[in-house]
Amino acid sequence: MTDNIYKNIYRIYVPLPGNPLKYLNSYVIRSVDGGKNLLIDTGFNRPECLSALLDGLKELGLRPEDTDVFISHVHSDHAGNAAALQELGSHIIMTRTDYVELQNIDWPARGRWYMSEGMPVDVWNGVFINNPAIRYAPAHFDAECVDDGDMLCYGGFSLRCIKTPGHTLGHMCLYCADEKLLFSGDHVLFDITPNICTMGPDTNMLGDYLKSLEKLRSLDISLTLPSHRSTPSRSIYERIDALMRHHKARLSETERIVLSGHGLDAYSVAGRMTWKIRSDNWETFPISQKWFAMGEAIAHLQYLCAEGRIVREALPDGRTVYRGA
């Protein structure tokens, strides 16, 4: 199913089966001069997602071989069908930082690190089986890599690549200054809060995310097109303020939890945080969501460590705990 969003920009609703995000907004800029079209993001590497994309293109009278594909970031609900579309003739364009991450991700190593942060081995095993980031990841594809400030031109729109790390290491938005239009990917969502998840022991993804939000304040934006849920009726600047307040409150909550204990690991901290998930307690929390919850908890812990508000301590047995500074 497609709908016309603005001028020659259309949205294809790509279902995300069994996922709380429900669907992906995959945007299409249709050519007005016989040149290439642009498709933004692709859904999971699942037949249902690819079928929705191809049906949407067909409904618009477009073909994959006449359509370039821009991948906003590494996550599987955005990059999952890049390889399949490339096989059908599409040219793939992707943020350089996340393309490198995609080629080098080491899930077993990531699992060992999460277990050092307190995740039980049986939970990690369940995550490895059920995590959509792993199950529906793309097959290998080649990509033209773009960096912050690069320009893309499609359908009469001049789009500037805006690197906005935080949701991932190299997340990228597309901005058209002439139309005051932003394709915000998962950087700014309006009905839900983007997951800000750690990307490694030495990262500060929340710090990067807050800086990237401030970066968008300098842009003149009238219309924001997010990757999930509805097209917003309020301004992006109001939403940035709300996201800032949200993370300030989450940081205060995380700090209180750490100070209430005597050396808590990240898994224990995550279990005491407030989550909008239908679950009676942390033990019955959906395993696939525990990965994201723990990743978000670590991102907040890493921010607090960087600010000197708490300290991280590596124990002789290989575990990591957090204490008051």
mmCIF file of C-alpha atoms in Angstrom:
data_model
loop_
_atom_site.group_PDB
_atom_site.id
_atom_site.type_symbol
_atom_site.label_atom_id
_atom_site.label_comp_id
_atom_site.label_asym_id
_atom_site.label_seq_id
_atom_site.Cartn_x
_atom_site.Cartn_y
_atom_site.Cartn_z
ATOM 1 C CA MET A 1 0.000 0.000 0.000
ATOM 2 C CA THR A 2 1.271 3.472 -0.863
ATOM 3 C CA ASP A 3 0.188 7.029 -0.249
ATOM 4 C CA ASN A 4 1.297 10.384 -1.601
ATOM 5 C CA ILE A 5 3.063 12.377 1.119
ATOM 6 C CA TYR A 6 4.311 15.509 -0.612
ATOM 7 C CA LYS A 7 4.699 16.419 -4.291
ATOM 8 C CA ASN A 8 6.369 13.376 -5.932
ATOM 9 C CA ILE A 9 7.232 11.714 -2.598
ATOM 10 C CA TYR A 10 5.338 8.550 -1.688
ATOM 11 C CA ARG A 11 5.287 6.184 1.274
ATOM 12 C CA ILE A 12 5.231 2.397 1.051
ATOM 13 C CA TYR A 13 4.008 0.695 4.227
ATOM 14 C CA VAL A 14 6.331 -2.258 4.825
ATOM 15 C CA PRO A 15 5.030 -4.673 7.498
ATOM 16 C CA LEU A 16 7.380 -5.787 10.273
ATOM 17 C CA PRO A 17 5.685 -9.025 11.407
ATOM 18 C CA GLY A 18 5.836 -9.811 15.107
ATOM 19 C CA ASN A 19 7.639 -6.554 15.877
ATOM 20 C CA PRO A 20 6.274 -3.772 18.131
ATOM 21 C CA LEU A 21 7.281 -1.195 15.498
ATOM 22 C CA LYS A 22 4.486 -2.700 13.312
ATOM 23 C CA TYR A 23 5.713 -1.304 9.985
ATOM 24 C CA LEU A 24 8.417 0.710 8.264
ATOM 25 C CA ASN A 25 7.760 3.883 6.317
ATOM 26 C CA SER A 26 9.759 3.314 3.146
ATOM 27 C CA TYR A 27 9.767 6.533 1.138
ATOM 28 C CA VAL A 28 9.999 6.825 -2.631
ATOM 29 C CA ILE A 29 11.017 9.915 -4.553
ATOM 30 C CA ARG A 30 9.681 9.396 -8.054
ATOM 31 C CA SER A 31 11.645 10.827 -10.940
ATOM 32 C CA VAL A 32 10.115 13.762 -12.829
ATOM 33 C CA ASP A 33 12.596 13.814 -15.702
ATOM 34 C CA GLY A 34 13.178 10.198 -16.661
ATOM 35 C CA GLY A 35 16.111 9.765 -14.269
ATOM 36 C CA LYS A 36 16.458 7.356 -11.392
ATOM 37 C CA ASN A 37 13.934 7.122 -8.594
ATOM 38 C CA LEU A 38 15.042 6.856 -4.949
ATOM 39 C CA LEU A 39 13.749 4.354 -2.393
ATOM 40 C CA ILE A 40 14.642 5.053 1.237
ATOM 41 C CA ASP A 41 15.038 1.935 3.454
ATOM 42 C CA THR A 42 13.855 -1.611 2.824
ATOM 43 C CA GLY A 43 12.404 -3.538 5.792
ATOM 44 C CA PHE A 44 13.521 -6.888 7.214
ATOM 45 C CA ASN A 45 15.089 -9.604 5.109
ATOM 46 C CA ARG A 46 11.735 -11.379 4.996
ATOM 47 C CA PRO A 47 9.496 -12.303 2.030
ATOM 48 C CA GLU A 48 6.619 -10.201 3.390
ATOM 49 C CA CYS A 49 8.788 -7.085 3.457
ATOM 50 C CA LEU A 50 10.245 -7.582 -0.008
ATOM 51 C CA SER A 51 6.795 -8.290 -1.451
ATOM 52 C CA ALA A 52 5.413 -5.079 0.065
ATOM 53 C CA LEU A 53 8.281 -3.077 -1.412
ATOM 54 C CA LEU A 54 7.932 -4.570 -4.874
ATOM 55 C CA ASP A 55 4.136 -4.222 -4.814
ATOM 56 C CA GLY A 56 4.511 -0.588 -3.787
ATOM 57 C CA LEU A 57 6.972 0.140 -6.571
ATOM 58 C CA LYS A 58 4.689 -1.592 -9.066
ATOM 59 C CA GLU A 59 1.711 0.441 -7.837
ATOM 60 C CA LEU A 60 3.746 3.578 -8.566
ATOM 61 C CA GLY A 61 4.746 2.269 -11.985
ATOM 62 C CA LEU A 62 8.395 1.874 -11.004
ATOM 63 C CA ARG A 63 10.958 -0.926 -11.391
ATOM 64 C CA PRO A 64 13.883 -1.853 -9.122
ATOM 65 C CA GLU A 65 16.362 -1.444 -11.960
ATOM 66 C CA ASP A 66 15.287 2.198 -12.344
ATOM 67 C CA THR A 67 15.390 2.848 -8.598
ATOM 68 C CA ASP A 68 18.375 3.593 -6.389
ATOM 69 C CA VAL A 69 18.110 2.618 -2.720
ATOM 70 C CA PHE A 70 19.335 4.721 0.202
ATOM 71 C CA ILE A 71 19.914 2.923 3.521
ATOM 72 C CA SER A 72 19.698 5.305 6.476
ATOM 73 C CA HIS A 73 21.408 2.957 8.937
ATOM 74 C CA VAL A 74 22.574 -0.567 9.663
ATOM 75 C CA HIS A 75 19.520 -1.993 11.453
ATOM 76 C CA SER A 76 17.810 -4.940 9.783
ATOM 77 C CA ASP A 77 14.408 -3.283 9.453
ATOM 78 C CA HIS A 78 16.115 -0.686 7.251
ATOM 79 C CA ALA A 79 18.872 -2.608 5.463
ATOM 80 C CA GLY A 80 17.363 -6.101 5.362
ATOM 81 C CA ASN A 81 16.371 -6.212 1.685
ATOM 82 C CA ALA A 82 19.301 -4.274 0.245
ATOM 83 C CA ALA A 83 20.909 -7.420 -1.189
ATOM 84 C CA ALA A 84 17.632 -8.650 -2.685
ATOM 85 C CA LEU A 85 16.981 -5.299 -4.360
ATOM 86 C CA GLN A 86 20.545 -5.195 -5.659
ATOM 87 C CA GLU A 87 19.992 -8.568 -7.297
ATOM 88 C CA LEU A 88 16.935 -7.055 -9.010
ATOM 89 C CA GLY A 89 19.039 -4.230 -10.412
ATOM 90 C CA SER A 90 18.946 -1.469 -7.793
ATOM 91 C CA HIS A 91 22.007 0.599 -6.911
ATOM 92 C CA ILE A 92 22.554 0.768 -3.118
ATOM 93 C CA ILE A 93 23.720 3.903 -1.296
ATOM 94 C CA MET A 94 24.568 3.792 2.411
ATOM 95 C CA THR A 95 26.177 5.781 5.183
ATOM 96 C CA ARG A 96 29.848 4.779 5.189
ATOM 97 C CA THR A 97 30.209 4.286 8.959
ATOM 98 C CA ASP A 98 27.288 1.874 9.188
ATOM 99 C CA TYR A 99 28.286 -0.007 6.033
ATOM 100 C CA VAL A 100 31.661 -0.728 7.635
ATOM 101 C CA GLU A 101 29.885 -1.756 10.847
ATOM 102 C CA LEU A 102 27.650 -4.110 8.886
ATOM 103 C CA GLN A 103 30.640 -5.862 7.329
ATOM 104 C CA ASN A 104 32.444 -6.319 10.636
ATOM 105 C CA ILE A 105 29.790 -7.030 13.254
ATOM 106 C CA ASP A 106 30.727 -9.982 15.477
ATOM 107 C CA TRP A 107 27.630 -11.278 17.239
ATOM 108 C CA PRO A 108 29.407 -13.913 19.389
ATOM 109 C CA ALA A 109 31.790 -11.214 20.662
ATOM 110 C CA ARG A 110 28.821 -8.939 21.325
ATOM 111 C CA GLY A 111 27.221 -11.767 23.301
ATOM 112 C CA ARG A 112 30.335 -12.311 25.425
ATOM 113 C CA TRP A 113 30.424 -8.617 26.232
ATOM 114 C CA TYR A 114 26.731 -8.536 27.214
ATOM 115 C CA MET A 115 27.302 -11.553 29.460
ATOM 116 C CA SER A 116 30.157 -9.678 31.159
ATOM 117 C CA GLU A 117 27.602 -6.918 31.781
ATOM 118 C CA GLY A 118 25.361 -9.417 33.578
ATOM 119 C CA MET A 119 23.176 -11.004 30.918
ATOM 120 C CA PRO A 120 22.695 -14.727 31.785
ATOM 121 C CA VAL A 121 23.939 -17.151 29.162
ATOM 122 C CA ASP A 122 20.481 -18.673 28.637
ATOM 123 C CA VAL A 123 19.028 -15.214 27.965
ATOM 124 C CA TRP A 124 21.796 -14.478 25.454
ATOM 125 C CA ASN A 125 21.125 -17.786 23.721
ATOM 126 C CA GLY A 126 17.461 -16.815 23.450
ATOM 127 C CA VAL A 127 18.417 -13.395 22.129
ATOM 128 C CA PHE A 128 20.678 -14.924 19.505
ATOM 129 C CA ILE A 129 17.810 -17.069 18.242
ATOM 130 C CA ASN A 130 15.040 -14.456 18.451
ATOM 131 C CA ASN A 131 16.699 -11.077 17.895
ATOM 132 C CA PRO A 132 15.332 -9.633 14.619
ATOM 133 C CA ALA A 133 18.591 -7.730 14.161
ATOM 134 C CA ILE A 134 20.256 -11.103 13.651
ATOM 135 C CA ARG A 135 17.455 -13.217 12.159
ATOM 136 C CA TYR A 136 16.469 -10.764 9.427
ATOM 137 C CA ALA A 137 19.815 -9.164 8.625
ATOM 138 C CA PRO A 138 20.697 -8.606 4.956
ATOM 139 C CA ALA A 139 22.865 -10.873 2.872
ATOM 140 C CA HIS A 140 26.062 -9.230 1.627
ATOM 141 C CA PHE A 141 25.612 -6.317 -0.765
ATOM 142 C CA ASP A 142 27.869 -3.715 -2.340
ATOM 143 C CA ALA A 143 27.178 -0.070 -1.641
ATOM 144 C CA GLU A 144 28.189 3.387 -2.711
ATOM 145 C CA CYS A 145 29.173 4.933 0.622
ATOM 146 C CA VAL A 146 28.268 8.510 1.506
ATOM 147 C CA ASP A 147 29.512 10.812 4.253
ATOM 148 C CA ASP A 148 28.262 13.860 6.124
ATOM 149 C CA GLY A 149 27.624 16.740 3.717
ATOM 150 C CA ASP A 150 27.449 14.661 0.528
ATOM 151 C CA MET A 151 24.616 15.545 -1.872
ATOM 152 C CA LEU A 152 22.086 13.287 -3.594
ATOM 153 C CA CYS A 153 19.720 14.565 -6.293
ATOM 154 C CA TYR A 154 16.483 12.762 -7.159
ATOM 155 C CA GLY A 155 13.124 13.858 -8.514
ATOM 156 C CA GLY A 156 13.982 17.535 -8.350
ATOM 157 C CA PHE A 157 15.101 17.356 -4.695
ATOM 158 C CA SER A 158 18.666 18.201 -3.648
ATOM 159 C CA LEU A 159 19.276 16.106 -0.543
ATOM 160 C CA ARG A 160 22.132 16.748 1.854
ATOM 161 C CA CYS A 161 23.407 13.786 3.860
ATOM 162 C CA ILE A 162 23.318 14.681 7.562
ATOM 163 C CA LYS A 163 25.241 12.265 9.778
ATOM 164 C CA THR A 164 23.395 11.891 13.072
ATOM 165 C CA PRO A 165 25.133 9.239 15.202
ATOM 166 C CA GLY A 166 23.358 7.959 18.288
ATOM 167 C CA HIS A 167 20.762 5.436 17.179
ATOM 168 C CA THR A 168 23.677 3.781 15.364
ATOM 169 C CA LEU A 169 27.300 4.804 14.863
ATOM 170 C CA GLY A 170 26.621 6.291 11.440
ATOM 171 C CA HIS A 171 22.890 6.959 11.220
ATOM 172 C CA MET A 172 22.114 9.410 8.423
ATOM 173 C CA CYS A 173 19.214 11.742 7.677
ATOM 174 C CA LEU A 174 18.505 13.384 4.304
ATOM 175 C CA TYR A 175 17.710 17.107 4.237
ATOM 176 C CA CYS A 176 16.330 19.241 1.417
ATOM 177 C CA ALA A 177 16.930 22.892 2.268
ATOM 178 C CA ASP A 178 14.815 24.225 -0.619
ATOM 179 C CA GLU A 179 11.729 22.370 0.602
ATOM 180 C CA LYS A 180 12.595 22.521 4.340
ATOM 181 C CA LEU A 181 12.151 18.748 4.330
ATOM 182 C CA LEU A 182 13.896 16.110 6.463
ATOM 183 C CA PHE A 183 13.859 12.338 6.102
ATOM 184 C CA SER A 184 14.683 11.647 9.755
ATOM 185 C CA GLY A 185 15.113 7.857 9.678
ATOM 186 C CA ASP A 186 15.057 6.586 13.259
ATOM 187 C CA HIS A 187 16.861 9.637 14.624
ATOM 188 C CA VAL A 188 13.644 11.498 15.397
ATOM 189 C CA LEU A 189 10.398 9.557 15.771
ATOM 190 C CA PHE A 190 7.229 11.198 16.994
ATOM 191 C CA ASP A 191 4.953 8.483 18.405
ATOM 192 C CA ILE A 192 7.707 6.440 20.053
ATOM 193 C CA THR A 193 11.167 7.138 21.439
ATOM 194 C CA PRO A 194 14.096 5.871 19.343
ATOM 195 C CA ASN A 195 16.109 3.126 20.996
ATOM 196 C CA ILE A 196 19.552 4.438 21.922
ATOM 197 C CA CYS A 197 21.624 1.316 22.400
ATOM 198 C CA THR A 198 25.302 0.949 23.218
ATOM 199 C CA MET A 199 27.519 -0.061 20.305
ATOM 200 C CA GLY A 200 30.573 -1.132 22.271
ATOM 201 C CA PRO A 201 32.401 -0.861 25.602
ATOM 202 C CA ASP A 202 34.090 2.410 24.641
ATOM 203 C CA THR A 203 31.148 4.207 23.028
ATOM 204 C CA ASN A 204 28.897 6.962 24.356
ATOM 205 C CA MET A 205 25.892 6.580 22.067
ATOM 206 C CA LEU A 206 23.547 8.669 24.199
ATOM 207 C CA GLY A 207 26.055 11.511 24.274
ATOM 208 C CA ASP A 208 26.353 11.263 20.486
ATOM 209 C CA TYR A 209 22.577 11.151 20.136
ATOM 210 C CA LEU A 210 21.977 14.295 22.187
ATOM 211 C CA LYS A 211 24.624 16.159 20.171
ATOM 212 C CA SER A 212 22.980 14.973 16.945
ATOM 213 C CA LEU A 213 19.603 16.261 18.131
ATOM 214 C CA GLU A 214 21.182 19.675 18.710
ATOM 215 C CA LYS A 215 22.710 19.491 15.230
ATOM 216 C CA LEU A 216 19.217 19.398 13.703
ATOM 217 C CA ARG A 217 18.197 22.595 15.500
ATOM 218 C CA SER A 218 20.340 24.571 13.068
ATOM 219 C CA LEU A 219 18.275 23.346 10.098
ATOM 220 C CA ASP A 220 15.091 25.033 8.858
ATOM 221 C CA ILE A 221 12.616 22.116 8.838
ATOM 222 C CA SER A 222 8.898 22.350 8.109
ATOM 223 C CA LEU A 223 8.145 18.716 7.219
ATOM 224 C CA THR A 224 9.728 15.699 8.896
ATOM 225 C CA LEU A 225 9.277 12.207 7.474
ATOM 226 C CA PRO A 226 10.182 9.569 10.103
ATOM 227 C CA SER A 227 10.784 5.875 9.443
ATOM 228 C CA HIS A 228 8.117 4.602 11.826
ATOM 229 C CA ARG A 229 4.530 5.424 12.767
ATOM 230 C CA SER A 230 2.633 8.517 11.687
ATOM 231 C CA THR A 231 3.638 11.667 9.859
ATOM 232 C CA PRO A 232 3.898 14.266 12.637
ATOM 233 C CA SER A 233 1.514 17.158 13.112
ATOM 234 C CA ARG A 234 3.851 19.034 15.479
ATOM 235 C CA SER A 235 7.252 20.568 14.802
ATOM 236 C CA ILE A 236 10.489 18.661 15.005
ATOM 237 C CA TYR A 237 11.833 21.265 17.414
ATOM 238 C CA GLU A 238 9.087 20.462 19.929
ATOM 239 C CA ARG A 239 9.896 16.784 19.545
ATOM 240 C CA ILE A 240 13.620 17.408 20.081
ATOM 241 C CA ASP A 241 12.786 19.199 23.331
ATOM 242 C CA ALA A 242 10.601 16.263 24.413
ATOM 243 C CA LEU A 243 13.340 13.745 23.610
ATOM 244 C CA MET A 244 15.852 15.791 25.585
ATOM 245 C CA ARG A 245 13.528 15.835 28.601
ATOM 246 C CA HIS A 246 12.919 12.095 28.250
ATOM 247 C CA HIS A 247 16.599 11.210 28.370
ATOM 248 C CA LYS A 248 17.274 13.632 31.217
ATOM 249 C CA ALA A 249 14.604 11.811 33.240
ATOM 250 C CA ARG A 250 15.978 8.400 32.191
ATOM 251 C CA LEU A 251 19.466 9.425 33.271
ATOM 252 C CA SER A 252 18.166 10.514 36.670
ATOM 253 C CA GLU A 253 16.321 7.197 37.045
ATOM 254 C CA THR A 254 19.401 5.203 36.042
ATOM 255 C CA GLU A 255 21.615 7.137 38.437
ATOM 256 C CA ARG A 256 19.160 6.588 41.312
ATOM 257 C CA ILE A 257 19.146 2.843 40.617
ATOM 258 C CA VAL A 258 22.949 2.652 40.638
ATOM 259 C CA LEU A 259 23.195 4.662 43.859
ATOM 260 C CA SER A 260 20.598 2.449 45.532
ATOM 261 C CA GLY A 261 22.762 -0.663 45.073
ATOM 262 C CA HIS A 262 26.240 -1.774 46.036
ATOM 263 C CA GLY A 263 27.696 -2.500 42.649
ATOM 264 C CA LEU A 264 25.030 -3.430 40.114
ATOM 265 C CA ASP A 265 25.641 -4.922 36.687
ATOM 266 C CA ALA A 266 23.865 -3.513 33.650
ATOM 267 C CA TYR A 267 21.431 -6.426 33.448
ATOM 268 C CA SER A 268 20.278 -5.713 37.006
ATOM 269 C CA VAL A 269 19.993 -1.988 36.301
ATOM 270 C CA ALA A 270 17.889 -2.665 33.193
ATOM 271 C CA GLY A 271 15.623 -4.914 35.248
ATOM 272 C CA ARG A 272 14.870 -2.053 37.640
ATOM 273 C CA MET A 273 14.232 0.593 34.989
ATOM 274 C CA THR A 274 10.754 1.546 33.786
ATOM 275 C CA TRP A 275 9.740 0.109 30.409
ATOM 276 C CA LYS A 276 6.608 0.504 28.315
ATOM 277 C CA ILE A 277 6.398 -3.201 27.600
ATOM 278 C CA ARG A 278 3.467 -5.427 28.498
ATOM 279 C CA SER A 279 5.151 -7.664 31.041
ATOM 280 C CA ASP A 280 4.565 -8.423 34.710
ATOM 281 C CA ASN A 281 8.240 -8.214 35.615
ATOM 282 C CA TRP A 282 11.785 -8.407 34.276
ATOM 283 C CA GLU A 283 11.786 -12.205 34.382
ATOM 284 C CA THR A 284 8.844 -12.410 31.962
ATOM 285 C CA PHE A 285 10.098 -9.545 29.781
ATOM 286 C CA PRO A 286 10.198 -10.692 26.120
ATOM 287 C CA ILE A 287 13.675 -12.051 25.438
ATOM 288 C CA SER A 288 13.999 -10.279 22.089
ATOM 289 C CA GLN A 289 13.248 -6.989 23.860
ATOM 290 C CA LYS A 290 15.699 -7.646 26.713
ATOM 291 C CA TRP A 291 18.530 -7.114 24.222
ATOM 292 C CA PHE A 292 17.283 -3.626 23.365
ATOM 293 C CA ALA A 293 16.439 -2.786 26.982
ATOM 294 C CA MET A 294 19.868 -3.795 28.224
ATOM 295 C CA GLY A 295 21.569 -1.980 25.365
ATOM 296 C CA GLU A 296 19.675 1.180 26.272
ATOM 297 C CA ALA A 297 20.542 0.748 29.952
ATOM 298 C CA ILE A 298 24.248 0.434 29.112
ATOM 299 C CA ALA A 299 24.061 3.536 26.891
ATOM 300 C CA HIS A 300 22.705 5.521 29.842
ATOM 301 C CA LEU A 301 25.308 4.043 32.188
ATOM 302 C CA GLN A 302 28.091 4.942 29.750
ATOM 303 C CA TYR A 303 26.813 8.525 29.548
ATOM 304 C CA LEU A 304 26.748 8.816 33.349
ATOM 305 C CA CYS A 305 30.298 7.440 33.516
ATOM 306 C CA ALA A 306 31.472 9.964 30.922
ATOM 307 C CA GLU A 307 29.908 12.728 33.017
ATOM 308 C CA GLY A 308 31.632 11.467 36.172
ATOM 309 C CA ARG A 309 28.333 10.820 37.934
ATOM 310 C CA ILE A 310 29.004 7.066 38.386
ATOM 311 C CA VAL A 311 31.984 4.756 37.902
ATOM 312 C CA ARG A 312 32.412 1.475 36.053
ATOM 313 C CA GLU A 313 34.346 -1.264 37.806
ATOM 314 C CA ALA A 314 35.743 -4.427 36.223
ATOM 315 C CA LEU A 315 35.769 -7.279 38.726
ATOM 316 C CA PRO A 316 38.434 -10.037 38.841
ATOM 317 C CA ASP A 317 35.876 -12.607 37.650
ATOM 318 C CA GLY A 318 35.341 -10.670 34.407
ATOM 319 C CA ARG A 319 32.038 -9.070 35.377
ATOM 320 C CA THR A 320 31.397 -5.342 35.216
ATOM 321 C CA VAL A 321 29.462 -3.380 37.837
ATOM 322 C CA TYR A 322 28.518 0.269 38.342
ATOM 323 C CA ARG A 323 28.768 2.297 41.544
ATOM 324 C CA GLY A 324 28.347 5.869 42.699
ATOM 325 C CA ALA A 325 31.282 8.151 41.931
#
